[in-house]
Amino acid sequence: MNILFIGDIVGRAGRRAVRIFLDEIIEEHNIDFVISNGENSAGGFGITKKVAEELYDYGIDFFTMGNHTWDNRDIFNFIDDDPNLIRPLNYPENNPGRGWQTLKINSKNVTIVNLIGQIYMQNNDSPYHKFMELYPEIKDSDIILVDFHAEATGEKMAFARAVDGMVTAVIGTHTHVQTNDAQIFPEGTAYITDAGLTGAIDSILGMKPDKMIEKMKTSLPVSYDVGTGNVKIEGVIVKTDDQNNSVQQIMEIKKNNL
Amino acid sequence: MNILFIGDIVGRAGRRAVRIFLDEIIEEHNIDFVISNGENSAGGFGITKKVAEELYDYGIDFFTMGNHTWDNRDIFNFIDDDPNLIRPLNYPENNPGRGWQTLKINSKNVTIVNLIGQIYMQNNDSPYHKFMELYPEIKDSDIILVDFHAEATGEKMAFARAVDGMVTAVIGTHTHVQTNDAQIFPEGTAYITDAGLTGAIDSILGMKPDKMIEKMKTSLPVSYDVGTGNVKIEGVIVKTDDQNNSVQQIMEIKKNNL
Amino acid sequence: MNILFIGDIVGRAGRRAVRIFLDEIIEEHNIDFVISNGENSAGGFGITKKVAEELYDYGIDFFTMGNHTWDNRDIFNFIDDDPNLIRPLNYPENNPGRGWQTLKINSKNVTIVNLIGQIYMQNNDSPYHKFMELYPEIKDSDIILVDFHAEATGEKMAFARAVDGMVTAVIGTHTHVQTNDAQIFPEGTAYITDAGLTGAIDSILGMKPDKMIEKMKTSLPVSYDVGTGNVKIEGVIVKTDDQNNSVQQIMEIKKNNL
Amino acid sequence: MNILFIGDIVGRAGRRAVRIFLDEIIEEHNIDFVISNGENSAGGFGITKKVAEELYDYGIDFFTMGNHTWDNRDIFNFIDDDPNLIRPLNYPENNPGRGWQTLKINSKNVTIVNLIGQIYMQNNDSPYHKFMELYPEIKDSDIILVDFHAEATGEKMAFARAVDGMVTAVIGTHTHVQTNDAQIFPEGTAYITDAGLTGAIDSILGMKPDKMIEKMKTSLPVSYDVGTGNVKIEGVIVKTDDQNNSVQQIMEIKKNNL
Ligand SMILES: [Fe+2]
Ligand SMILES: [Fe+2]
Ligand SMILES: [Fe+2]
Ligand SMILES: [Fe+2]
Ligand SMILES: [Fe+2]
Ligand SMILES: [Fe+2]
Ligand SMILES: [Fe+2]
Ligand SMILES: [Fe+2]
């Protein structure tokens, strides 16, 4: 099975990148399932039903979220009804939505889990312990994919090594910069520290550079606008063996219309 | 001119990687000048005179530092006398050492500046304003290289865009994971969010995985050991035009002995 | 001279507390000069010209600010023209407003300095070094009062001890809880870790408890409303000797209409 | 019943304060039960069996801890056997020790719970949710006392308001500065934001001022020594009605030998 994981989609420019490049990637790599981090897909902050539907139309099958989950309040209207969107599992249990989902894809049970870090990210429970509590329930899935949304490289990698061999892949998100370290760990789990950014090329983290630069120069409050112009899509493809579901390959992909 | 910048060297394994690969890279890419971030070169924490000398012997010409600058107290014995090692410029002025240096390399004036971030890194002055205070003094250098040591991707990129066209290159360090975004900005400054890790391959940030995993599982205090076994070197090469000193190329490099 | 420093005024309830109690305190303690931290005086976030004028009418002579300085954009319209309102000195120099002011009160030169901490408060320059740069210019003032706006008790106290004997008083603000440690340090500087809260009694930090409690229970985003009902005023009075300007006393005050 | 809660005991000076003043306070206020935060009792960092025994000898009945729980590794040798010492409940469950304890005091069931905050304190699970999971098991206790060890005033107060009426008292610790806000909340729970410091008077948070001041001036690493000279004890007394176990009073106490 070939799974595509697309890094944080930022605003209209990010959605445009999905529209332009997704079909082509799906075809080229014979993709069976497309996940993306959607926490910035609506104007850079959160997600709306309209934006989610637009992206489902372009071919995205499933969304994970992160620290921007609740930025756009429209999510409260549909998160409990949308079977294809999850938020961090290690949020309080009384929060709307769920932190994991199992789907049937090509007759395989595929479980997706969304976790968020604790380092430089306050108010989240231990991602490791929340995952281990869940694990007995999902461990017979054919494929388990984890989006670990976090700031610190060490936290992402330590989690992935702690569950090496227990899951198919741990894909990092949040920093909006693709890392150059896709690899398969000793016990067979595929890993990348960050899948990257899907959005405007002439941008800082997907937002127009001008306000980010003004902020650097003055520290005064600014409001950020989504970048425009040429766009890129970044992510990873994880290929698994259909016999035994082991990882065969994890590869970075990036495309742009420069 | 061809400049090699090597990402954070972690402990004995990192030094071994330099010993094994540096000559080869210098030859292959016709390197004129080699800088490295040395903040973790002595046992993972700080640098010593002995370690610095070992690395000078292997061919490193210059060291920058970061939040681990003072971890090994031996640095207080030699930082004021070593012309080839700088610490963050935006540390208090009463600190030992300097935050920048100009050298003559192949008849070019090359200035290296070391900065440290403020986001998730307490007690540092504004890197942008400290840099702008210094700038009049260094702006006639043929080449200006900045090691921006920081956690947050946005802070690194915002700084680099704020000084785009004013410096030759802004090279990020600190996360110990190479990013996949080496690029030349609109006004000509070369950039990468993080140059990466020089150290043990089977490691988390250069340290043995076992203690990092134990920490993930228990949150109890642990002491970390430098990783062992096969090693890698990561960094970037910046090529400048000898006529006008503009950037021709920035390329990522990584080598390992797997 | 008797100086009253009033802790963070939070919203309408806080302004009401000033209206109700200030005259009475001024009379009772023969107050010559009234300073207050105004960073939360307009709806809990920032300050406006209208709110500042209302509070000047009630008898406040001078405002200091803090991390909420820019929350209400109206401040950009008047901060450069208002001689009686300062923002943290260790903000970037290109920011509007000033970080200190000298006034003539009862024929004494009184200098007020506003500083902000670095611990758990990003993007601020060193308060100690910024203060020491300024000091030669203000050191001949008869009285120097510092509002040190910070989260960490240790940072406030370490600063105050570092300048003990150089200034009349260091008054902490920001936590919205009065501390029970008003004291005169060995070299004569008066000190309190936090002057406290001026606002609604049935509140959390001056805001209605309901949303703060909901946040504790869910971690979901909420918007806070200023508390209502009975109110309190908290602060300290610093008494100086008119002959030699030394501190005679620092005393906590609190009044409420329960 | 009269319960004394003593604020963080810092090192030898803090233990001396307990030796000098505890008997006197017990007698004066007819104290039935003495709890103290012991996280800094051994040289400022953690606790040892020897130090715990010394303090039990002076009359302390029970210890709570905080972010310094594991600083001295001796705790691993006795925490599982000492029925009178607890560590934060919202630490991972695989950690040594327990987060709560029920004791029989004067024929009353008294439960003590130790919690730690999440704001500016990484890697802790939600204190509110961990408490609510525990609550069914302890809710029939006659008296429930919570040490909420945290940095942010708002987090302490929001927790206490969220459990107002469910517990006898929420006592804040960690900042080493006593706050001036002891009060009984609307539903009957006694509260103070911070119980204060038991240790050297001429100190910063119980440690000698010199190194803390040097740190403020240079940001260089320093090692802190416990303060010496005159000492103080700070804390609160909570008085409950022996008929219905409701809170009658919460009062701050402080004594020193100046
Ligand atoms: Fe994102
Ligand atoms: Fe994020
Ligand atoms: Fe490093
Ligand atoms: Fe670093
Ligand atoms: Fe405030
Ligand atoms: Fe504040
Ligand atoms: Fe403590
Ligand atoms: Fe503590």
Tab-separated table of C-alpha atoms in Angstrom, chain B residues 6 9 15-24 26 34 36 47-63 82 84:
chain	number	residue	atom	x	y	z
B	6	ILE	CA	29.076	21.675	9.406
B	9	ILE	CA	29.230	18.181	16.189
B	15	ARG	CA	34.553	14.261	16.000
B	16	ARG	CA	35.116	10.867	14.426
B	17	ALA	CA	32.752	11.805	11.612
B	18	VAL	CA	34.811	14.946	10.994
B	19	ARG	CA	38.016	12.921	10.967
B	20	ILE	CA	36.601	10.382	8.527
B	21	PHE	CA	34.782	12.647	6.073
B	22	LEU	CA	36.183	16.156	6.182
B	23	ASP	CA	39.226	15.741	3.934
B	24	GLU	CA	37.103	13.995	1.371
B	26	ILE	CA	37.149	19.476	1.159
B	34	VAL	CA	35.343	25.222	7.138
B	36	SER	CA	31.254	24.232	12.407
B	47	ILE	CA	33.675	22.455	24.105
B	48	THR	CA	37.170	22.137	25.615
B	49	LYS	CA	40.537	23.352	24.406
B	50	LYS	CA	41.589	19.752	23.776
B	51	VAL	CA	38.504	19.019	21.699
B	52	ALA	CA	38.830	22.274	19.766
B	53	GLU	CA	42.454	21.451	18.963
B	54	GLU	CA	41.545	17.957	17.843
B	55	LEU	CA	38.985	19.401	15.470
B	56	TYR	CA	41.328	22.145	14.185
B	57	ASP	CA	43.731	19.289	13.391
B	58	TYR	CA	41.064	17.570	11.326
B	59	GLY	CA	40.657	20.726	9.255
B	60	ILE	CA	37.968	22.800	10.901
B	61	ASP	CA	38.904	26.484	10.704
B	62	PHE	CA	36.320	28.129	12.894
B	63	PHE	CA	33.704	27.427	15.590
B	82	ASP	CA	41.128	31.695	20.606
B	84	ASN	CA	38.621	31.125	15.803
